[in-house]
CSV table of C-alpha atoms and ligand atoms in Angstrom, one decimal:
chain,number,residue,atom,x,y,z
R,16,MET,CA,0.1,0.1,0.1
R,17,THR,CA,1.3,3.4,-1.0
R,18,ALA,CA,1.4,6.3,0.9
R,19,GLY,CA,-1.7,7.8,-1.5
R,20,ALA,CA,-3.9,4.9,-0.1
R,21,ARG,CA,-4.0,6.1,3.6
R,22,ILE,CA,-6.2,4.7,5.1
R,23,SER,CA,-9.5,7.2,6.3
R,24,GLY,CA,-13.0,6.7,7.5
R,25,SER,CA,-15.7,6.7,9.5
R,26,HIS,CA,-14.0,5.8,12.9
R,27,PRO,CA,-11.4,8.1,13.1
R,28,SER,CA,-8.6,8.1,15.8
R,29,GLN,CA,-8.3,10.4,18.1
R,30,HIS,CA,-5.6,12.2,16.6
R,31,PRO,CA,-6.0,13.6,13.0
R,32,GLY,CA,-4.5,11.8,10.3
R,33,VAL,CA,-3.9,8.8,11.8
R,34,ALA,CA,-6.2,5.5,11.6
R,35,GLY,CA,-8.4,4.2,13.9
R,36,VAL,CA,-8.9,0.9,14.9
R,37,ALA,CA,-12.1,0.5,13.0
R,38,GLU,CA,-10.6,1.4,10.0
R,39,VAL,CA,-7.1,-0.9,10.7
R,40,ARG,CA,-9.6,-3.8,11.2
R,41,SER,CA,-11.5,-3.0,7.6
R,42,HIS,CA,-7.8,-4.4,6.2
R,43,PHE,CA,-7.5,-7.9,7.8
R,44,PRO,CA,-10.3,-10.5,6.1
R,45,ALA,CA,-9.1,-13.5,9.2
R,46,LEU,CA,-11.2,-10.6,11.7
R,47,GLU,CA,-14.5,-11.9,9.7
R,48,ARG,CA,-13.9,-15.5,11.3
R,49,THR,CA,-16.7,-17.0,13.8
R,50,HIS,CA,-15.6,-20.0,15.6
R,51,LEU,CA,-18.8,-21.8,17.7
R,52,GLY,CA,-21.0,-18.6,16.5
R,53,HIS,CA,-18.5,-16.2,18.3
R,54,PRO,CA,-16.1,-13.9,16.1
R,55,VAL,CA,-12.5,-14.8,16.3
R,56,ALA,CA,-10.7,-12.6,18.5
R,57,TYR,CA,-7.0,-13.3,17.9
R,58,PHE,CA,-4.7,-13.0,21.1
R,59,ASP,CA,-2.2,-15.0,19.4
R,60,GLY,CA,0.1,-11.9,17.8
R,61,PRO,CA,3.1,-12.4,19.8
R,62,GLY,CA,3.2,-16.3,18.1
R,63,GLY,CA,2.0,-14.8,14.4
R,64,THR,CA,-0.3,-11.9,13.8
R,65,GLN,CA,-3.2,-11.5,10.9
R,66,VAL,CA,-2.2,-10.1,7.4
R,67,PRO,CA,-3.9,-7.3,5.8
R,68,ARG,CA,-5.0,-7.7,2.3
R,69,GLY,CA,-2.3,-5.3,0.8
R,70,VAL,CA,0.0,-8.0,1.9
R,71,ALA,CA,-1.5,-11.1,0.5
R,72,SER,CA,-2.0,-8.9,-2.9
R,73,ALA,CA,1.6,-7.4,-3.0
R,74,MET,CA,2.7,-11.2,-2.7
R,75,ALA,CA,0.0,-12.3,-5.6
R,76,ASP,CA,0.9,-9.7,-7.4
R,77,TYR,CA,4.5,-11.0,-7.3
R,78,LEU,CA,3.8,-14.7,-8.3
R,79,PHE,CA,1.3,-13.8,-10.8
R,80,HIS,CA,3.1,-11.2,-12.5
R,81,HIS,CA,6.6,-10.8,-11.5
R,82,ASN,CA,8.1,-14.4,-10.9
R,83,ALA,CA,11.3,-15.1,-11.7
R,84,ASN,CA,14.6,-16.0,-10.5
R,85,THR,CA,17.2,-13.0,-10.4
R,86,HIS,CA,20.0,-11.1,-12.1
R,87,TRP,CA,19.2,-12.2,-15.4
R,88,VAL,CA,18.2,-9.8,-18.4
R,89,TYR,CA,14.2,-10.4,-19.4
R,90,PRO,CA,11.9,-7.9,-17.4
R,91,THR,CA,10.0,-10.7,-14.8
R,92,SER,CA,13.7,-11.0,-13.9
R,93,ILE,CA,14.9,-7.3,-14.0
R,94,GLU,CA,11.1,-6.9,-12.1
R,95,THR,CA,12.0,-9.0,-9.2
R,96,ASP,CA,15.6,-7.6,-8.7
R,97,ALA,CA,13.9,-4.1,-8.3
R,98,ILE,CA,11.1,-5.5,-6.2
R,99,ILE,CA,14.0,-7.1,-3.7
R,100,ALA,CA,16.3,-4.0,-3.9
R,101,GLN,CA,12.7,-2.1,-3.1
R,102,ALA,CA,12.1,-4.1,-0.1
R,103,ARG,CA,15.6,-3.8,1.2
R,104,GLU,CA,15.0,0.1,1.0
R,105,THR,CA,11.5,-0.4,2.8
R,106,LEU,CA,12.8,-2.5,5.6
R,107,ALA,CA,16.0,-0.1,6.0
R,108,ASP,CA,13.3,2.6,6.6
R,109,PHE,CA,11.8,0.2,9.0
R,110,LEU,CA,15.1,-0.5,11.1
R,111,ASN,CA,16.7,3.3,10.3
R,112,ALA,CA,19.3,1.6,8.9
R,113,THR,CA,21.1,1.4,4.8
R,114,PRO,CA,19.5,-0.9,2.6
R,115,ARG,CA,23.0,-2.9,2.5
R,116,GLU,CA,22.3,-3.5,5.6
R,117,ILE,CA,19.2,-5.4,5.5
R,118,ALA,CA,19.5,-9.3,4.4
R,119,PHE,CA,16.6,-11.9,4.4
R,120,GLY,CA,16.2,-15.6,5.2
R,121,GLN,CA,13.5,-18.0,6.0
R,122,ASN,CA,13.1,-16.9,10.0
R,123,MET,CA,14.8,-15.1,12.7
R,124,THR,CA,16.0,-18.7,14.1
R,125,THR,CA,17.9,-19.4,10.6
R,126,LEU,CA,19.5,-16.4,10.1
R,127,THR,CA,21.0,-16.0,14.0
R,128,PHE,CA,22.1,-20.1,13.4
R,129,HIS,CA,23.7,-19.3,10.1
R,130,LEU,CA,25.4,-16.0,11.3
R,131,ALA,CA,26.8,-17.2,14.5
R,132,ARG,CA,28.1,-20.1,12.4
R,133,ALA,CA,29.9,-17.3,10.5
R,134,LEU,CA,31.2,-15.2,13.6
R,135,GLY,CA,32.4,-18.4,15.1
R,136,ARG,CA,34.6,-19.4,12.5
R,137,GLY,CA,37.0,-16.8,14.1
R,138,TRP,CA,36.3,-18.0,17.8
R,139,GLY,CA,37.5,-20.6,20.0
R,140,PRO,CA,38.6,-21.7,23.7
R,141,GLY,CA,38.9,-18.2,26.1
R,142,ASP,CA,36.5,-16.8,23.5
R,143,GLU,CA,33.0,-15.5,25.3
R,144,ILE,CA,29.6,-15.0,24.9
R,145,VAL,CA,27.2,-13.3,26.9
R,146,VAL,CA,23.4,-14.7,26.8
R,147,THR,CA,20.5,-14.2,29.1
R,148,GLU,CA,17.9,-16.0,30.6
R,149,LEU,CA,15.0,-13.8,29.7
R,150,ASP,CA,15.6,-14.8,25.8
R,151,HIS,CA,13.9,-17.3,23.5
R,152,HIS,CA,16.0,-20.0,22.5
R,153,ALA,CA,16.2,-18.8,19.2
R,154,ASN,CA,18.9,-16.6,20.7
R,155,VAL,CA,20.4,-18.8,23.0
R,156,ALA,CA,20.9,-22.6,21.2
R,157,PRO,CA,23.2,-20.8,18.1
R,158,TRP,CA,25.3,-19.3,20.6
R,159,ARG,CA,25.5,-22.2,22.7
R,160,ALA,CA,26.0,-24.8,19.7
R,161,LEU,CA,29.5,-22.4,19.5
R,162,GLU,CA,30.0,-23.7,22.5
R,163,ARG,CA,30.4,-27.0,22.1
R,164,GLU,CA,31.4,-26.9,18.1
R,165,ARG,CA,34.4,-24.2,18.8
R,166,GLY,CA,35.2,-25.0,22.5
R,167,LEU,CA,33.9,-21.2,23.6
R,168,THR,CA,32.3,-20.3,26.6
R,169,VAL,CA,28.8,-19.1,27.3
R,170,ARG,CA,27.4,-17.2,29.9
R,171,MET,CA,24.2,-16.7,31.3
R,172,ALA,CA,22.8,-13.3,32.2
R,173,ARG,CA,20.3,-13.4,35.4
R,174,VAL,CA,16.5,-12.2,34.8
R,175,ASP,CA,15.0,-10.8,38.7
R,176,GLU,CA,12.1,-13.5,37.8
R,177,ARG,CA,9.7,-12.0,40.4
R,178,GLU,CA,9.6,-8.6,38.5
R,179,GLY,CA,10.5,-10.1,35.3
R,180,ILE,CA,13.2,-7.8,34.1
R,181,LEU,CA,17.0,-8.4,32.7
R,182,ASP,CA,19.4,-7.8,35.5
R,183,LEU,CA,22.1,-5.1,33.9
R,184,ASP,CA,24.5,-5.6,36.7
R,185,ASP,CA,24.8,-9.0,36.1
R,186,VAL,CA,25.0,-8.4,32.2
R,187,ALA,CA,28.0,-5.7,33.1
R,188,ARG,CA,29.6,-8.2,35.5
R,189,LEU,CA,29.6,-11.0,32.7
R,190,VAL,CA,30.9,-8.7,30.1
R,191,GLY,CA,34.7,-8.3,30.1
R,192,PRO,CA,37.5,-8.4,28.1
R,193,ARG,CA,37.3,-11.7,26.5
R,194,THR,CA,33.6,-11.5,25.7
R,195,ARG,CA,33.2,-11.7,21.7
R,196,LEU,CA,29.4,-10.7,21.4
R,197,VAL,CA,26.5,-10.0,23.8
R,198,ALA,CA,23.7,-11.5,22.5
R,199,VAL,CA,20.0,-10.2,23.8
R,200,GLY,CA,16.3,-9.8,23.4
R,201,ALA,CA,14.9,-6.4,23.4
R,202,ALA,CA,11.7,-7.7,24.5
R,203,SER,CA,10.5,-11.0,26.2
R,204,ASN,CA,8.1,-12.8,24.2
R,205,ALA,CA,7.0,-14.8,26.9
R,206,ILE,CA,6.4,-12.0,29.7
R,207,GLY,CA,6.7,-8.9,27.5
R,208,THR,CA,9.3,-7.3,29.2
R,209,ILE,CA,11.1,-4.8,27.4
R,210,SER,CA,15.4,-4.8,28.0
R,211,ASP,CA,17.2,-1.8,28.2
R,212,VAL,CA,19.5,-3.0,25.0
R,213,HIS,CA,20.4,0.6,24.4
R,214,ALA,CA,22.7,0.3,27.4
R,215,VAL,CA,23.4,-3.3,26.5
R,216,CYS,CA,24.8,-2.3,23.5
R,217,ALA,CA,26.9,0.6,24.9
R,218,LEU,CA,28.6,-1.8,27.1
R,219,ALA,CA,29.1,-4.4,24.6
R,220,ARG,CA,30.9,-1.9,22.6
R,221,GLU,CA,32.9,-0.2,25.3
R,222,ARG,CA,34.1,-3.8,26.4
R,223,GLY,CA,35.2,-4.3,22.2
R,224,ALA,CA,32.5,-6.7,22.2
R,225,LEU,CA,29.9,-7.1,19.2
R,226,SER,CA,26.4,-6.7,20.3
R,227,PHE,CA,23.2,-8.9,18.7
R,228,VAL,CA,20.0,-7.8,19.6
R,229,ASP,CA,17.1,-10.5,19.1
R,230,ALA,CA,13.9,-7.8,18.0
R,231,VAL,CA,11.3,-10.6,17.1
R,232,HIS,CA,9.0,-9.5,20.1
R,233,TYR,CA,9.8,-5.7,19.8
R,234,ALA,CA,9.4,-4.8,16.4
R,235,PRO,CA,5.6,-5.1,16.1
R,236,HIS,CA,5.3,-2.8,19.1
R,237,VAL,CA,8.4,-0.3,19.3
R,238,LEU,CA,9.8,0.9,16.1
R,239,VAL,CA,13.2,0.2,16.0
R,240,ASP,CA,16.2,1.9,15.7
R,241,VAL,CA,19.5,0.3,14.9
R,242,GLN,CA,21.3,3.8,15.2
R,243,ALA,CA,19.8,4.3,18.4
R,244,ILE,CA,20.2,1.5,19.7
R,245,GLY,CA,23.6,1.0,18.5
R,246,CYS,CA,23.5,-2.6,17.7
R,247,ASP,CA,25.9,-4.5,15.6
R,248,PHE,CA,23.5,-7.3,14.2
R,249,LEU,CA,19.6,-7.0,14.8
R,250,ALA,CA,16.8,-10.0,13.4
R,251,CYS,CA,13.0,-9.7,13.6
R,252,SER,CA,10.3,-11.5,11.6
R,253,ALA,CA,7.9,-10.1,9.5
R,254,TYR,CA,5.1,-12.6,10.2
R,255,LYS,CA,4.9,-11.0,13.6
R,256,PHE,CA,4.3,-7.3,12.9
R,257,TYR,CA,1.6,-8.5,9.7
R,258,GLY,CA,3.7,-9.7,7.0
R,259,PRO,CA,4.2,-12.9,5.7
R,260,HIS,CA,6.9,-15.7,7.3
R,261,ILE,CA,10.3,-14.3,6.4
R,262,GLY,CA,13.1,-13.4,8.8
R,263,ILE,CA,14.9,-10.1,8.1
R,264,LEU,CA,18.6,-9.2,9.7
R,265,PHE,CA,20.5,-6.2,9.7
R,266,GLY,CA,24.3,-6.1,9.6
R,267,ARG,CA,26.3,-2.8,10.4
R,268,GLU,CA,28.3,-1.9,7.5
R,269,PRO,CA,31.4,-2.6,6.8
R,270,LEU,CA,31.2,-5.5,9.6
R,271,VAL,CA,29.1,-7.8,7.0
R,272,ALA,CA,31.5,-7.3,4.1
R,273,GLN,CA,34.0,-9.1,7.0
R,274,ILE,CA,32.3,-11.9,8.5
R,275,ASP,CA,33.3,-15.2,7.0
R,276,VAL,CA,30.1,-16.4,6.3
R,277,PRO,CA,29.6,-20.0,4.6
R,278,LYS,CA,28.4,-19.6,1.4
R,279,LEU,CA,28.8,-21.2,-2.0
R,280,GLU,CA,32.0,-19.9,-4.2
R,281,PRO,CA,30.1,-18.5,-7.0
R,282,ALA,CA,27.5,-16.7,-4.7
R,283,PRO,CA,27.5,-13.0,-4.7
R,284,ASP,CA,29.9,-11.7,-2.1
R,285,THR,CA,28.8,-8.5,-1.9
R,286,ALA,CA,27.0,-6.9,1.3
R,287,PRO,CA,24.1,-8.2,2.1
R,288,GLU,CA,23.8,-10.7,-0.3
R,289,ARG,CA,26.6,-12.7,1.4
R,290,LEU,CA,24.4,-13.4,4.7
R,291,GLU,CA,21.6,-15.0,2.0
R,292,THR,CA,21.9,-18.7,0.8
R,293,GLY,CA,20.2,-20.0,-2.1
R,294,THR,CA,17.0,-18.7,-3.6
R,295,LEU,CA,15.2,-16.6,-1.5
R,296,SER,CA,11.2,-16.3,-1.3
R,297,HIS,CA,10.8,-13.1,-3.5
R,298,GLU,CA,7.2,-13.4,-2.6
R,299,SER,CA,7.7,-13.1,1.1
R,300,ILE,CA,10.2,-10.2,0.6
R,301,ALA,CA,7.6,-8.6,-1.5
R,302,GLY,CA,5.2,-9.3,1.4
R,303,ALA,CA,7.5,-7.6,4.5
R,304,ALA,CA,7.9,-4.4,2.1
R,305,ALA,CA,4.1,-4.3,2.1
R,306,ALA,CA,3.7,-5.2,5.9
R,307,VAL,CA,6.2,-2.0,6.5
R,308,ASP,CA,4.2,-0.1,4.2
R,309,PHE,CA,0.5,-1.0,6.2
R,310,LEU,CA,2.1,0.2,9.2
R,311,ALA,CA,3.5,3.4,7.7
R,312,SER,CA,-0.2,3.8,6.2
R,313,LEU,CA,-2.1,4.2,9.0
R,314,ALA,CA,-0.4,7.5,9.6
R,315,ASN,CA,0.7,10.7,8.0
R,316,GLY,CA,3.8,12.2,7.6
R,317,PRO,CA,6.3,13.5,5.0
R,318,THR,CA,8.4,10.2,4.5
R,319,ARG,CA,7.7,6.6,5.0
R,320,ARG,CA,9.9,6.8,8.0
R,321,ALA,CA,7.9,9.7,9.9
R,322,ARG,CA,4.7,7.6,9.0
R,323,LEU,CA,5.7,5.0,10.9
R,324,VAL,CA,7.2,7.2,14.2
R,325,ARG,CA,3.4,8.2,14.1
R,326,ALA,CA,1.9,5.3,13.6
R,327,PHE,CA,3.3,3.3,16.1
R,328,ASP,CA,3.3,6.6,18.7
R,329,GLU,CA,-0.7,5.9,18.4
R,330,VAL,CA,-0.9,2.2,18.1
R,331,HIS,CA,1.5,2.3,20.9
R,332,ASP,CA,-0.6,4.3,23.2
R,333,ARG,CA,-4.1,2.5,22.2
R,334,LYS,CA,-2.7,-1.3,23.2
R,335,ARG,CA,-1.2,0.1,26.2
R,336,GLU,CA,-4.5,1.2,27.4
R,337,LEU,CA,-5.8,-2.0,26.3
R,338,PHE,CA,-3.2,-3.7,28.2
R,339,ALA,CA,-3.8,-2.2,31.3
R,340,ARG,CA,-7.6,-2.9,31.1
R,341,LEU,CA,-6.4,-6.4,30.4
R,342,TRP,CA,-3.9,-6.2,33.5
R,343,GLU,CA,-6.7,-5.1,35.6
R,344,GLY,CA,-9.3,-7.3,34.8
R,345,LEU,CA,-7.4,-10.5,34.7
R,346,ARG,CA,-5.9,-9.4,38.1
R,347,ALA,CA,-9.2,-9.5,39.3
R,348,VAL,CA,-10.3,-12.7,38.5
R,349,ARG,CA,-10.0,-15.4,41.7
R,350,GLY,CA,-6.9,-18.2,40.8
R,351,VAL,CA,-5.3,-15.9,38.2
R,352,THR,CA,-1.5,-15.2,38.9
R,353,ILE,CA,0.2,-12.5,36.4
R,354,TYR,CA,3.7,-12.8,35.8
R,355,GLY,CA,5.9,-10.2,34.5
R,356,ALA,CA,6.0,-6.3,35.1
R,357,PRO,CA,3.2,-4.3,35.3
R,358,PRO,CA,1.5,-1.9,32.9
R,359,GLN,CA,3.2,1.4,33.9
R,360,ALA,CA,6.7,-0.3,33.3
R,361,ARG,CA,8.7,-0.4,29.6
R,362,ARG,CA,6.6,-3.6,28.6
R,363,THR,CA,5.1,-4.6,25.2
R,364,PRO,CA,0.8,-5.4,25.0
R,365,THR,CA,1.7,-9.1,25.9
R,366,ILE,CA,0.2,-10.7,29.4
R,367,ALA,CA,1.0,-14.0,30.8
R,368,PHE,CA,-0.7,-15.7,33.2
R,369,THR,CA,-1.8,-18.8,34.9
R,370,LEU,CA,-5.3,-20.0,36.4
R,371,ARG,CA,-5.4,-22.2,39.2
R,372,GLY,CA,-6.0,-25.6,39.1
R,373,TRP,CA,-5.9,-25.4,35.1
R,374,THR,CA,-2.7,-25.9,32.7
R,375,SER,CA,-2.3,-23.6,30.2
R,376,ASP,CA,-3.1,-25.7,27.3
R,377,ALA,CA,-6.9,-26.3,29.2
R,378,VAL,CA,-7.1,-22.9,29.5
R,379,CYS,CA,-6.7,-22.6,25.8
R,380,ARG,CA,-8.8,-25.1,25.0
R,381,ALA,CA,-11.5,-23.4,26.9
R,382,LEU,CA,-11.3,-20.4,25.7
R,383,ALA,CA,-10.7,-21.0,21.9
R,384,GLU,CA,-14.6,-22.5,22.4
R,385,ARG,CA,-15.7,-18.9,23.0
R,386,GLY,CA,-13.8,-17.6,20.0
R,387,LEU,CA,-10.6,-16.3,21.8
R,388,PHE,CA,-7.4,-17.7,20.5
R,389,LEU,CA,-4.5,-17.4,22.7
R,390,SER,CA,-1.2,-19.7,23.1
R,391,SER,CA,-0.4,-21.4,25.3
R,392,GLY,CA,3.1,-23.1,26.6
R,393,ASP,CA,6.8,-21.9,27.1
R,394,PHE,CA,7.0,-20.1,23.9
R,395,TYR,CA,10.8,-21.5,23.6
R,396,ALA,CA,11.3,-19.1,26.1
R,397,SER,CA,11.9,-22.1,28.2
R,398,THR,CA,14.8,-20.7,31.1
R,399,ILE,CA,12.5,-17.9,32.3
R,400,VAL,CA,9.3,-19.9,32.3
R,401,ARG,CA,11.5,-23.0,34.4
R,402,LYS,CA,12.8,-20.5,36.9
R,403,LEU,CA,8.7,-19.1,37.2
R,404,GLY,CA,8.5,-23.0,37.7
R,405,LEU,CA,5.9,-23.6,35.3
R,406,ALA,CA,7.8,-25.7,33.2
R,407,GLU,CA,5.1,-28.2,33.5
R,408,GLU,CA,1.6,-26.1,33.2
R,409,GLY,CA,3.1,-23.3,31.2
R,410,LEU,CA,1.9,-20.1,30.8
R,411,VAL,CA,-1.0,-18.7,28.8
R,412,ARG,CA,-0.1,-15.5,26.5
R,413,ALA,CA,-2.2,-13.1,25.1
R,414,GLY,CA,-0.9,-10.2,23.1
R,415,CYS,CA,-2.7,-7.0,21.8
R,416,ALA,CA,-2.0,-6.1,18.5
R,417,VAL,CA,-3.0,-3.4,16.0
R,418,TYR,CA,-6.6,-4.9,15.3
R,419,THR,CA,-7.6,-5.4,19.0
R,420,THR,CA,-10.4,-3.9,20.7
R,421,ARG,CA,-11.8,-2.9,24.0
R,422,GLU,CA,-14.8,-5.6,23.5
R,423,GLU,CA,-12.2,-8.3,22.8
R,424,VAL,CA,-10.7,-7.8,25.7
R,425,GLU,CA,-13.8,-7.9,27.8
R,426,ARG,CA,-14.6,-10.7,26.1
R,427,LEU,CA,-11.5,-12.5,27.2
R,428,VAL,CA,-11.4,-11.2,30.9
R,429,GLU,CA,-15.2,-12.3,30.8
R,430,GLY,CA,-14.3,-15.5,29.2
R,431,VAL,CA,-11.4,-16.5,32.2
R,432,GLY,CA,-13.6,-15.4,34.7
R,433,ALA,CA,-16.4,-17.6,33.6
R,434,LEU,CA,-13.9,-20.3,33.7
R,435,VAL,CA,-13.5,-20.1,37.6
K,520,PLP,C1,11.3,-13.3,20.9
K,520,PLP,C2,11.6,-14.2,19.5
K,520,PLP,N1,12.6,-14.8,19.2
K,520,PLP,C3,13.0,-15.8,18.5
K,520,PLP,C4,11.6,-16.3,17.9
K,520,PLP,C5,12.0,-17.1,16.4
K,520,PLP,O1,11.7,-16.1,15.2
K,520,PLP,P1,11.5,-17.0,14.0
K,520,PLP,O2,10.3,-17.9,14.4
K,520,PLP,O3,11.3,-16.2,13.1
K,520,PLP,O4,12.3,-18.4,13.9
K,520,PLP,C6,10.5,-15.9,18.3
K,520,PLP,C7,9.4,-16.4,17.6
K,520,PLP,O5,8.2,-16.4,18.0
K,520,PLP,C8,10.3,-15.1,19.3
K,520,PLP,O6,9.1,-14.7,19.9
């Protein structure tokens, strides 16, 4: 969707030039679904969001009209190259990077394994990597694999599980002269805490280490700014911000040009292509760019980045209000325990809770019968979930997205109340 196709309509937001929730919802065909007679309310955004029409049409348009492999001299191939180049520009605007710093891959996990293997080729015994207890294991396992393969040491920074906050003093204690890289999550996909990645990356830089930020759960809620964060690498996944299943990796120039990446000899050696392997999902690349353009289309502004800044500010306020209602509502339900930081803390609108006497799966199954779609388990953030003593029963997780309404939040609170 272009800036010209900006949303306007009968349900304006309180802020002129920014789309209201009813207008936003009109773009998502999935919201028309009913289940057992109930309209479906999707609280499963932290696991993957719904997709607006513009994203699916960009993908269909690519497949129907421009489908080809890259770097040949006939029109569809030339168009494919242009679509990929344009998508790098769009994603660069999304992350405040440059197009040459944007690589695409199957998902965040695959990109991170690939990067870890590349960086690890230069490291060995005596070298150290710092990971955290709060992170999704996609930002732990690839670095742990180097421990086994290369003999280096992985250290794990503590999280205060009562508050759900990363212990920055512990990070500072662990990052020393032998640290080669600090891998940190910007926001916890399990309990929603936002970590001070700016401080962690500054610390890494100060001590001569590289920094890798997992922004998969952060990017849908807070507009990423790799310049302000000061990271060397950052990964996110378009399917968490209304796009298709594809991962995006930012790598700072000129670092990317120097990494010893595993690659086929004839594959391009230029940045960012050297971080990518084989033929990519071109349609997903087109879709990821369309997802960014959809978000930018929610607000007015002179540039795409300016529109994104406004749209995120507005949507952030809206989701914060919904989250506060959800928090207060669930807190009042007997037998509910909520985990993580309260609404006024720096956090995403993702709530994690348990219901006494119920497993997380059973809660979600019962809520699904009311058309309330939520996720359960440890969400691969198994270290923090184990520390919370919930390895067996797991957490119930509900996330607010751009399309979430007050009415849906009220239905969820009522639905949980009805289980007691
Ligand atoms: C915080 C976080 N990091 C990493 C991942 C893995 O992302 P992907 O599925 O793109 O590999 C997820 C997926 O849920 C996540 O929530």
